[in-house]
PDB file of C-alpha atoms in Angstrom:
ATOM      1  CA  MET A  85       5.511  27.569   4.455  1.00 75.00           C
ATOM      2  CA  ASP A  86       9.567  27.685   4.606  1.00 80.00           C
ATOM      3  CA  TRP A  87       9.706  25.917   1.241  1.00 80.00           C
ATOM      4  CA  ALA A  88      13.111  25.978   1.194  1.00 80.00           C
ATOM      5  CA  HIS A  89      13.385  23.730   4.336  1.00 80.00           C
ATOM      6  CA  PHE A  90      10.529  21.551   3.010  1.00 83.00           C
ATOM      7  CA  ALA A  91      13.210  21.255  -0.206  1.00 78.00           C
ATOM      8  CA  GLN A  92      15.842  19.995   2.304  1.00 85.00           C
ATOM      9  CA  GLN A  93      13.899  17.359   4.147  1.00 83.00           C
ATOM     10  CA  MET A  94      12.115  15.927   1.363  1.00 80.00           C
ATOM     11  CA  ALA A  95      15.861  15.505  -0.156  1.00 80.00           C
ATOM     12  CA  ALA A  96      16.485  13.832   3.177  1.00 84.00           C
ATOM     13  CA  MET A  97      13.263  11.965   2.977  1.00 81.00           C
ATOM     14  CA  ALA A  98      14.022  10.478  -0.461  1.00 75.00           C
ATOM     15  CA  ARG A  99      17.143   9.184   0.861  1.00 79.00           C
ATOM     16  CA  ASP A 100      16.183   7.768   3.895  1.00 80.00           C
ATOM     17  CA  LEU A 101      13.346   6.216   1.645  1.00 75.00           C
ATOM     18  CA  LEU A 102      16.099   4.322  -0.682  1.00 72.00           C
ATOM     19  CA  ALA A 103      17.513   2.800   2.335  1.00 74.00           C
ATOM     20  CA  GLN A 104      14.820   1.358   3.548  1.00 75.00           C
ATOM     21  CA  GLU A 105      14.600  -2.770   3.640  1.00 75.00           C
ATOM     22  CA  SER A 106      11.424  -3.636   3.346  1.00 78.00           C
ATOM     23  CA  VAL A 107       7.952  -2.330   1.683  1.00 76.00           C
ATOM     24  CA  ASP A 108       6.315  -2.128   4.959  1.00 83.00           C
ATOM     25  CA  ALA A 109       9.198  -0.272   6.099  1.00 84.00           C
ATOM     26  CA  THR A 110       8.850   2.233   3.036  1.00 83.00           C
ATOM     27  CA  LEU A 111       5.275   2.745   3.940  1.00 84.00           C
ATOM     28  CA  GLU A 112       5.952   3.288   7.664  1.00 89.00           C
ATOM     29  CA  ARG A 113       9.008   6.008   6.677  1.00 88.00           C
ATOM     30  CA  ILE A 114       5.747   7.653   3.835  1.00 87.00           C
ATOM     31  CA  THR A 115       3.060   7.744   6.418  1.00 91.00           C
ATOM     32  CA  HIS A 116       5.872   9.448   9.042  1.00 92.00           C
ATOM     33  CA  SER A 117       6.855  11.576   6.528  1.00 90.00           C
ATOM     34  CA  ALA A 118       3.847  13.132   6.285  1.00 92.00           C
ATOM     35  CA  VAL A 119       3.022  13.941   9.590  1.00 94.00           C
ATOM     36  CA  GLU A 120       6.777  15.850   9.838  1.00 91.00           C
ATOM     37  CA  LEU A 121       6.541  17.668   7.161  1.00 90.00           C
ATOM     38  CA  VAL A 122       2.725  18.736   6.205  1.00 92.00           C
ATOM     39  CA  GLU A 123       2.181  21.526   8.579  1.00 90.00           C
ATOM     40  CA  GLY A 124      -1.286  20.694  10.284  1.00 92.00           C
ATOM     41  CA  CYS A 125      -1.148  16.990  10.329  1.00 95.00           C
ATOM     42  CA  HIS A 126      -1.436  14.550  13.288  1.00 96.00           C
ATOM     43  CA  ALA A 127      -1.726  11.358  11.879  1.00 97.00           C
ATOM     44  CA  ALA A 128      -1.474   9.490   8.249  1.00 95.00           C
ATOM     45  CA  GLY A 129      -1.810   6.463   6.286  1.00 93.00           C
ATOM     46  CA  ILE A 130      -2.427   4.547   3.205  1.00 89.00           C
ATOM     47  CA  LEU A 131      -5.217   3.341   1.744  1.00 87.00           C
ATOM     48  CA  VAL A 132      -5.703   1.015  -0.574  1.00 83.00           C
ATOM     49  CA  LEU A 133      -9.165  -1.126  -2.127  1.00 81.00           C
ATOM     50  CA  HIS A 134      -9.194  -4.240  -3.038  1.00 79.00           C
ATOM     51  CA  GLY A 135     -12.488  -4.091  -5.196  1.00 79.00           C
ATOM     52  CA  LYS A 136     -14.694  -2.337  -2.247  1.00 80.00           C
ATOM     53  CA  GLN A 137     -12.662  -3.875   0.872  1.00 85.00           C
ATOM     54  CA  VAL A 138     -10.635  -1.304   2.288  1.00 87.00           C
ATOM     55  CA  GLN A 139      -6.806  -2.032   3.544  1.00 86.00           C
ATOM     56  CA  THR A 140      -5.095   0.047   6.297  1.00 91.00           C
ATOM     57  CA  LEU A 141      -1.423   0.024   5.576  1.00 87.00           C
ATOM     58  CA  ALA A 142       1.395   2.185   7.875  1.00 90.00           C
ATOM     59  CA  PRO A 143      -1.208   4.243   9.860  1.00 95.00           C
ATOM     60  CA  THR A 144       0.652   6.259  12.332  1.00 96.00           C
ATOM     61  CA  HIS A 145      -2.580   6.503  15.056  1.00 96.00           C
ATOM     62  CA  GLU A 146      -5.816   4.341  15.166  1.00 96.00           C
ATOM     63  CA  LEU A 147      -7.681   6.998  14.281  1.00 95.00           C
ATOM     64  CA  VAL A 148      -6.627   6.341   9.986  1.00 96.00           C
ATOM     65  CA  VAL A 149      -7.624   3.138  10.719  1.00 96.00           C
ATOM     66  CA  GLU A 150     -11.267   3.718  12.283  1.00 96.00           C
ATOM     67  CA  SER A 151     -11.620   6.386   9.391  1.00 95.00           C
ATOM     68  CA  ASP A 152     -10.536   3.951   6.976  1.00 94.00           C
ATOM     69  CA  LYS A 153     -13.303   1.485   8.279  1.00 94.00           C
ATOM     70  CA  LEU A 154     -15.789   4.197   7.703  1.00 94.00           C
ATOM     71  CA  GLN A 155     -15.441   5.346   4.284  1.00 91.00           C
ATOM     72  CA  GLU A 156     -15.499   1.337   3.481  1.00 92.00           C
ATOM     73  CA  GLN A 157     -18.837   0.542   5.619  1.00 93.00           C
ATOM     74  CA  MET A 158     -20.193   3.707   3.581  1.00 91.00           C
ATOM     75  CA  GLY A 159     -18.639   3.405   0.197  1.00 89.00           C
ATOM     76  CA  GLU A 160     -17.908   6.879   0.101  1.00 90.00           C
ATOM     77  CA  GLY A 161     -15.488   9.535   1.852  1.00 88.00           C
ATOM     78  CA  PRO A 162     -11.936  11.579   0.085  1.00 85.00           C
ATOM     79  CA  CYS A 163      -9.642   9.083   0.545  1.00 81.00           C
ATOM     80  CA  PHE A 164     -11.713   6.086  -0.510  1.00 80.00           C
ATOM     81  CA  ASP A 165     -12.360   8.094  -3.825  1.00 79.00           C
ATOM     82  CA  ALA A 166      -8.947   8.783  -4.040  1.00 75.00           C
ATOM     83  CA  ALA A 167      -7.754   5.249  -4.089  1.00 76.00           C
ATOM     84  CA  ARG A 168     -10.060   4.370  -6.542  1.00 72.00           C
ATOM     85  CA  THR A 169      -9.502   7.543  -8.803  1.00 63.00           C
ATOM     86  CA  LYS A 170      -8.275   6.556 -12.599  1.00 59.00           C
ATOM     87  CA  GLN A 171      -8.431   9.993 -14.365  1.00 59.00           C
ATOM     88  CA  GLY A 172      -9.326  13.738 -13.309  1.00 54.00           C
ATOM     89  CA  GLU A 173      -9.013  15.043  -9.760  1.00 65.00           C
ATOM     90  CA  ARG A 174      -6.123  13.328  -7.314  1.00 73.00           C
ATOM     91  CA  VAL A 175      -6.593  15.097  -4.620  1.00 82.00           C
ATOM     92  CA  ARG A 176      -9.764  14.843  -2.004  1.00 86.00           C
ATOM     93  CA  ARG A 177      -9.971  17.295   0.494  1.00 87.00           C
ATOM     94  CA  ILE A 178     -12.401  18.246   3.496  1.00 90.00           C
ATOM     95  CA  PRO A 179     -10.908  21.576   4.912  1.00 91.00           C
ATOM     96  CA  ASP A 180     -13.771  21.753   7.943  1.00 93.00           C
ATOM     97  CA  PHE A 181     -15.576  18.678   9.497  1.00 92.00           C
ATOM     98  CA  THR A 182     -17.907  21.328  11.151  1.00 88.00           C
ATOM     99  CA  GLU A 183     -19.396  22.289   7.865  1.00 89.00           C
ATOM    100  CA  GLU A 184     -21.996  20.520   6.024  1.00 87.00           C
ATOM    101  CA  GLU A 185     -20.109  17.912   3.405  1.00 89.00           C
ATOM    102  CA  PRO A 186     -22.194  17.061   0.638  1.00 91.00           C
ATOM    103  CA  ARG A 187     -19.708  15.095  -1.315  1.00 90.00           C
ATOM    104  CA  TRP A 188     -20.007  12.711   1.289  1.00 91.00           C
ATOM    105  CA  PRO A 189     -22.763  13.138   3.307  1.00 92.00           C
ATOM    106  CA  SER A 190     -22.521   9.852   5.270  1.00 93.00           C
ATOM    107  CA  TYR A 191     -19.050   9.753   5.871  1.00 93.00           C
ATOM    108  CA  ALA A 192     -18.130  13.283   7.356  1.00 93.00           C
ATOM    109  CA  PRO A 193     -20.854  13.022  10.482  1.00 93.00           C
ATOM    110  CA  GLU A 194     -19.300   9.630  11.674  1.00 94.00           C
ATOM    111  CA  ALA A 195     -16.041  11.028  10.914  1.00 94.00           C
ATOM    112  CA  ARG A 196     -16.671  14.153  13.048  1.00 93.00           C
ATOM    113  CA  ARG A 197     -17.364  12.426  15.966  1.00 93.00           C
ATOM    114  CA  LEU A 198     -14.242  10.194  15.791  1.00 94.00           C
ATOM    115  CA  GLY A 199     -12.683  13.504  16.137  1.00 94.00           C
ATOM    116  CA  ILE A 200     -11.298  14.559  12.667  1.00 96.00           C
ATOM    117  CA  GLY A 201     -11.182  18.260  12.386  1.00 96.00           C
ATOM    118  CA  SER A 202     -10.009  18.341   8.559  1.00 95.00           C
ATOM    119  CA  MET A 203      -8.647  16.392   5.663  1.00 94.00           C
ATOM    120  CA  MET A 204      -6.505  15.336   3.009  1.00 93.00           C
ATOM    121  CA  GLY A 205      -6.531  12.163   0.503  1.00 88.00           C
ATOM    122  CA  PHE A 206      -3.680  12.030  -1.871  1.00 88.00           C
ATOM    123  CA  LEU A 207      -3.996   9.049  -4.991  1.00 82.00           C
ATOM    124  CA  GLN A 208      -0.390   7.863  -4.697  1.00 75.00           C
ATOM    125  CA  TYR A 209       0.457   6.680  -8.725  1.00 60.00           C
ATOM    126  CA  THR A 210       3.276   6.416 -11.250  1.00 47.00           C
ATOM    127  CA  GLU A 211       2.758   6.331 -14.861  1.00 44.00           C
ATOM    128  CA  GLU A 212       1.881   2.795 -14.359  1.00 48.00           C
ATOM    129  CA  GLU A 213       0.070   2.149 -11.537  1.00 52.00           C
ATOM    130  CA  ASP A 214      -2.097   2.943  -8.903  1.00 55.00           C
ATOM    131  CA  LEU A 215      -0.755   2.366  -5.739  1.00 59.00           C
ATOM    132  CA  GLY A 216      -3.521   4.109  -3.003  1.00 77.00           C
ATOM    133  CA  ALA A 217      -4.000   6.796  -1.602  1.00 84.00           C
ATOM    134  CA  LEU A 218      -2.112   8.779   1.256  1.00 89.00           C
ATOM    135  CA  ASN A 219      -4.337  10.088   3.470  1.00 92.00           C
ATOM    136  CA  ILE A 220      -3.619  13.198   6.265  1.00 94.00           C
ATOM    137  CA  TYR A 221      -5.793  13.966   8.697  1.00 96.00           C
ATOM    138  CA  SER A 222      -5.866  16.602  11.691  1.00 96.00           C
ATOM    139  CA  ARG A 223      -7.751  16.927  14.593  1.00 95.00           C
ATOM    140  CA  GLU A 224      -8.645  20.603  14.038  1.00 95.00           C
ATOM    141  CA  ALA A 225     -10.877  22.537  11.793  1.00 93.00           C
ATOM    142  CA  GLY A 226      -9.383  24.210   8.787  1.00 93.00           C
ATOM    143  CA  ALA A 227      -6.057  23.036   9.591  1.00 94.00           C
ATOM    144  CA  PHE A 228      -4.657  22.601   6.287  1.00 93.00           C
ATOM    145  CA  THR A 229      -3.692  25.518   3.854  1.00 91.00           C
ATOM    146  CA  ASP A 230      -3.556  25.645  -0.035  1.00 90.00           C
ATOM    147  CA  ALA A 231       0.336  25.500   0.884  1.00 90.00           C
ATOM    148  CA  SER A 232      -0.151  22.124   2.941  1.00 91.00           C
ATOM    149  CA  GLU A 233      -1.971  20.552  -0.222  1.00 90.00           C
ATOM    150  CA  LEU A 234       1.027  21.239  -2.418  1.00 91.00           C
ATOM    151  CA  ALA A 235       3.228  19.514   0.272  1.00 90.00           C
ATOM    152  CA  GLY A 236       1.262  16.550   0.778  1.00 89.00           C
ATOM    153  CA  TRP A 237       0.814  16.618  -3.288  1.00 87.00           C
ATOM    154  CA  LEU A 238       4.614  16.435  -3.138  1.00 86.00           C
ATOM    155  CA  LEU A 239       5.292  13.942  -0.657  1.00 86.00           C
ATOM    156  CA  ALA A 240       2.649  11.476  -2.580  1.00 84.00           C
ATOM    157  CA  SER A 241       4.052  12.036  -5.253  1.00 81.00           C
ATOM    158  CA  HIS A 242       7.627  11.194  -4.356  1.00 76.00           C
ATOM    159  CA  ALA A 243       7.088   8.870  -2.367  1.00 76.00           C
ATOM    160  CA  ALA A 244       4.685   6.861  -4.879  1.00 76.00           C
ATOM    161  CA  VAL A 245       8.213   6.373  -6.755  1.00 73.00           C
ATOM    162  CA  ALA A 246       9.502   4.909  -3.564  1.00 70.00           C
ATOM    163  CA  PHE A 247       6.641   2.524  -3.435  1.00 70.00           C
ATOM    164  CA  SER A 248       6.775   1.319  -6.398  1.00 68.00           C
ATOM    165  CA  SER A 249      10.293   0.460  -6.792  1.00 63.00           C
ATOM    166  CA  ALA A 250       9.948  -0.729  -3.583  1.00 56.00           C
ATOM    167  CA  ARG A 251       7.186  -3.361  -4.105  1.00 65.00           C
ATOM    168  CA  THR A 252       9.003  -4.325  -7.141  1.00 62.00           C
ATOM    169  CA  HIS A 253      12.136  -5.115  -5.605  1.00 55.00           C
ATOM    170  CA  ALA A 254      10.115  -7.661  -3.574  1.00 55.00           C
ATOM    171  CA  GLN A 255       8.378  -8.681  -5.984  1.00 61.00           C
ATOM    172  CA  MET A 256      12.099  -9.603  -7.584  1.00 61.00           C
ATOM    173  CA  GLU A 257      13.398 -11.157  -4.450  1.00 61.00           C
ATOM    174  CA  HIS A 258      10.031 -13.485  -4.150  1.00 66.00           C
ATOM    175  CA  ALA A 259      10.535 -14.658  -7.683  1.00 67.00           C
ATOM    176  CA  VAL A 260      14.518 -15.460  -6.962  1.00 68.00           C
ATOM    177  CA  ALA A 261      13.480 -17.430  -3.959  1.00 73.00           C
ATOM    178  CA  THR A 262      10.766 -18.969  -5.655  1.00 79.00           C
ATOM    179  CA  ARG A 263      12.909 -20.055  -8.082  1.00 83.00           C
ATOM    180  CA  HIS A 264      15.628 -21.404  -5.967  1.00 81.00           C
ATOM    181  CA  MET A 265      13.083 -23.087  -3.820  1.00 84.00           C
ATOM    182  CA  ILE A 266      11.896 -25.059  -7.341  1.00 85.00           C
ATOM    183  CA  GLY A 267      15.093 -26.047  -8.407  1.00 86.00           C
ATOM    184  CA  GLU A 268      15.942 -27.364  -5.014  1.00 86.00           C
ATOM    185  CA  ALA A 269      12.957 -29.375  -5.127  1.00 86.00           C
ATOM    186  CA  MET A 270      13.593 -30.980  -8.973  1.00 86.00           C
ATOM    187  CA  GLY A 271      16.702 -31.805  -7.588  1.00 87.00           C
ATOM    188  CA  ILE A 272      15.234 -34.303  -4.707  1.00 88.00           C
ATOM    189  CA  VAL A 273      12.747 -35.579  -6.895  1.00 86.00           C
ATOM    190  CA  MET A 274      16.021 -36.242  -9.588  1.00 88.00           C
ATOM    191  CA  GLY A 275      17.824 -37.804  -6.779  1.00 86.00           C
ATOM    192  CA  SER A 276      14.897 -39.933  -5.267  1.00 84.00           C
ATOM    193  CA  HIS A 277      13.440 -41.469  -8.794  1.00 85.00           C
ATOM    194  CA  ASP A 278      16.311 -40.766 -10.998  1.00 87.00           C
ATOM    195  CA  LEU A 279      15.119 -38.790 -13.534  1.00 86.00           C
ATOM    196  CA  SER A 280      16.056 -36.031 -15.673  1.00 89.00           C
ATOM    197  CA  GLU A 281      15.491 -31.975 -14.542  1.00 86.00           C
ATOM    198  CA  GLU A 282      12.523 -32.171 -17.415  1.00 86.00           C
ATOM    199  CA  GLN A 283      11.343 -35.477 -16.190  1.00 88.00           C
ATOM    200  CA  ALA A 284      11.345 -33.783 -12.021  1.00 86.00           C
ATOM    201  CA  PHE A 285       9.797 -30.387 -13.399  1.00 86.00           C
ATOM    202  CA  ASP A 286       6.838 -32.768 -15.122  1.00 87.00           C
ATOM    203  CA  VAL A 287       6.427 -34.225 -11.861  1.00 86.00           C
ATOM    204  CA  LEU A 288       6.023 -30.924  -9.946  1.00 85.00           C
ATOM    205  CA  ARG A 289       4.066 -29.495 -12.932  1.00 85.00           C
ATOM    206  CA  ARG A 290       1.306 -32.290 -12.816  1.00 87.00           C
ATOM    207  CA  TYR A 291       1.038 -32.209  -9.435  1.00 86.00           C
ATOM    208  CA  SER A 292       0.113 -28.658  -9.451  1.00 86.00           C
ATOM    209  CA  GLN A 293      -2.135 -29.050 -11.863  1.00 86.00           C
ATOM    210  CA  GLU A 294      -4.071 -31.764 -10.284  1.00 85.00           C
ATOM    211  CA  ASN A 295      -4.296 -30.915  -6.949  1.00 86.00           C
ATOM    212  CA  ASN A 296      -4.556 -27.357  -7.429  1.00 87.00           C
ATOM    213  CA  ILE A 297      -1.530 -26.283  -5.884  1.00 83.00           C
ATOM    214  CA  LYS A 298       0.541 -23.159  -6.852  1.00 85.00           C
ATOM    215  CA  LEU A 299       3.906 -24.584  -8.208  1.00 82.00           C
ATOM    216  CA  ARG A 300       5.572 -23.423  -4.751  1.00 83.00           C
ATOM    217  CA  GLU A 301       3.897 -24.733  -2.518  1.00 85.00           C
ATOM    218  CA  VAL A 302       4.026 -28.190  -4.437  1.00 85.00           C
ATOM    219  CA  ALA A 303       8.437 -27.337  -4.160  1.00 86.00           C
ATOM    220  CA  ARG A 304       7.746 -26.216  -0.373  1.00 86.00           C
ATOM    221  CA  LEU A 305       6.146 -29.232   0.454  1.00 85.00           C
ATOM    222  CA  ILE A 306       8.634 -31.116  -1.337  1.00 87.00           C
ATOM    223  CA  CYS A 307      11.751 -29.606   0.245  1.00 88.00           C
ATOM    224  CA  GLU A 308      10.185 -30.342   4.040  1.00 85.00           C
ATOM    225  CA  HIS A 309       9.271 -33.234   3.437  1.00 83.00           C
ATOM    226  CA  GLY A 310      11.544 -34.890   1.056  1.00 80.00           C
ATOM    227  CA  SER A 311       8.520 -36.039  -1.610  1.00 76.00           C
ATOM    228  CA  LEU A 312       5.147 -35.604  -2.173  1.00 70.00           C
ATOM    229  CA  SER A 313       3.749 -38.367  -0.110  1.00 61.00           C
ATOM    230  CA  GLU A 314       3.537 -36.710   2.977  1.00 48.00           C
TER     231      GLU A 314
END
C-alpha cells in the first residue's frame, strides 16, 4: 500500500466531496471512491437501517443491492451489524467466503452464491450520529488485507463527515424553501380574506391539525390552488 499516494487521493476526494451539489451526489462519490481507493474492492454501497428494513444508497453494482436484500431477509450480516452498532466494534469483515463463517451462518453461504469472495462493513458515524454502513465487496476470496481495512476505515470516517454535512445542508435548504412557501400561502390567505399575518397563520395551523396534514402540505395546496376549498 502506497500511503503517500493514498493520502494524496484522499485529499483530492475530500475537495471533491465538498463540491457535490446534493446528498445523492455526495454518496455516489463516496462509494466510487471506495472502489478507486481500497485495494481489492470491486463494488461498494451504503446500507442504512430503518428499524429492521434496509435501504441501499449509491450502489456501484447490483451485487451490493442483492447482498443488502439478503441481510435484510436474514437479519444478519457484516454490513447489517455494522449499521446498527452503537458501541464497540466499528468494522465487520469476512475475509474469505469459501470458509465457514460462524458469526453469520445464514447469510454467508447465500452471499457466496452471489459471487462474493470477501467483504468489509464500516460504520459511518460522527460524534453526533450514526449514518449507516459503508460496505466494500470483492469477488475474490482473501482480497482485503489489514491495509485494505485501514484504508476503508479512513475513507468511511472521512466520508461520514461529508455525508453529515451534505445532509444538514439539504435539510436547511428544505427548511428555507418550506418557510418561503408558508409565507407565500399566508400572503394569499391574508389577501383573500382580509386577515392579519397572525390570523392567516392560524388558518393554516387549524387546517393542518383538523385534517392531519403537515403545515408545508397545507401551504403547498394554497399556493397551487389559491385556497383550501379545492
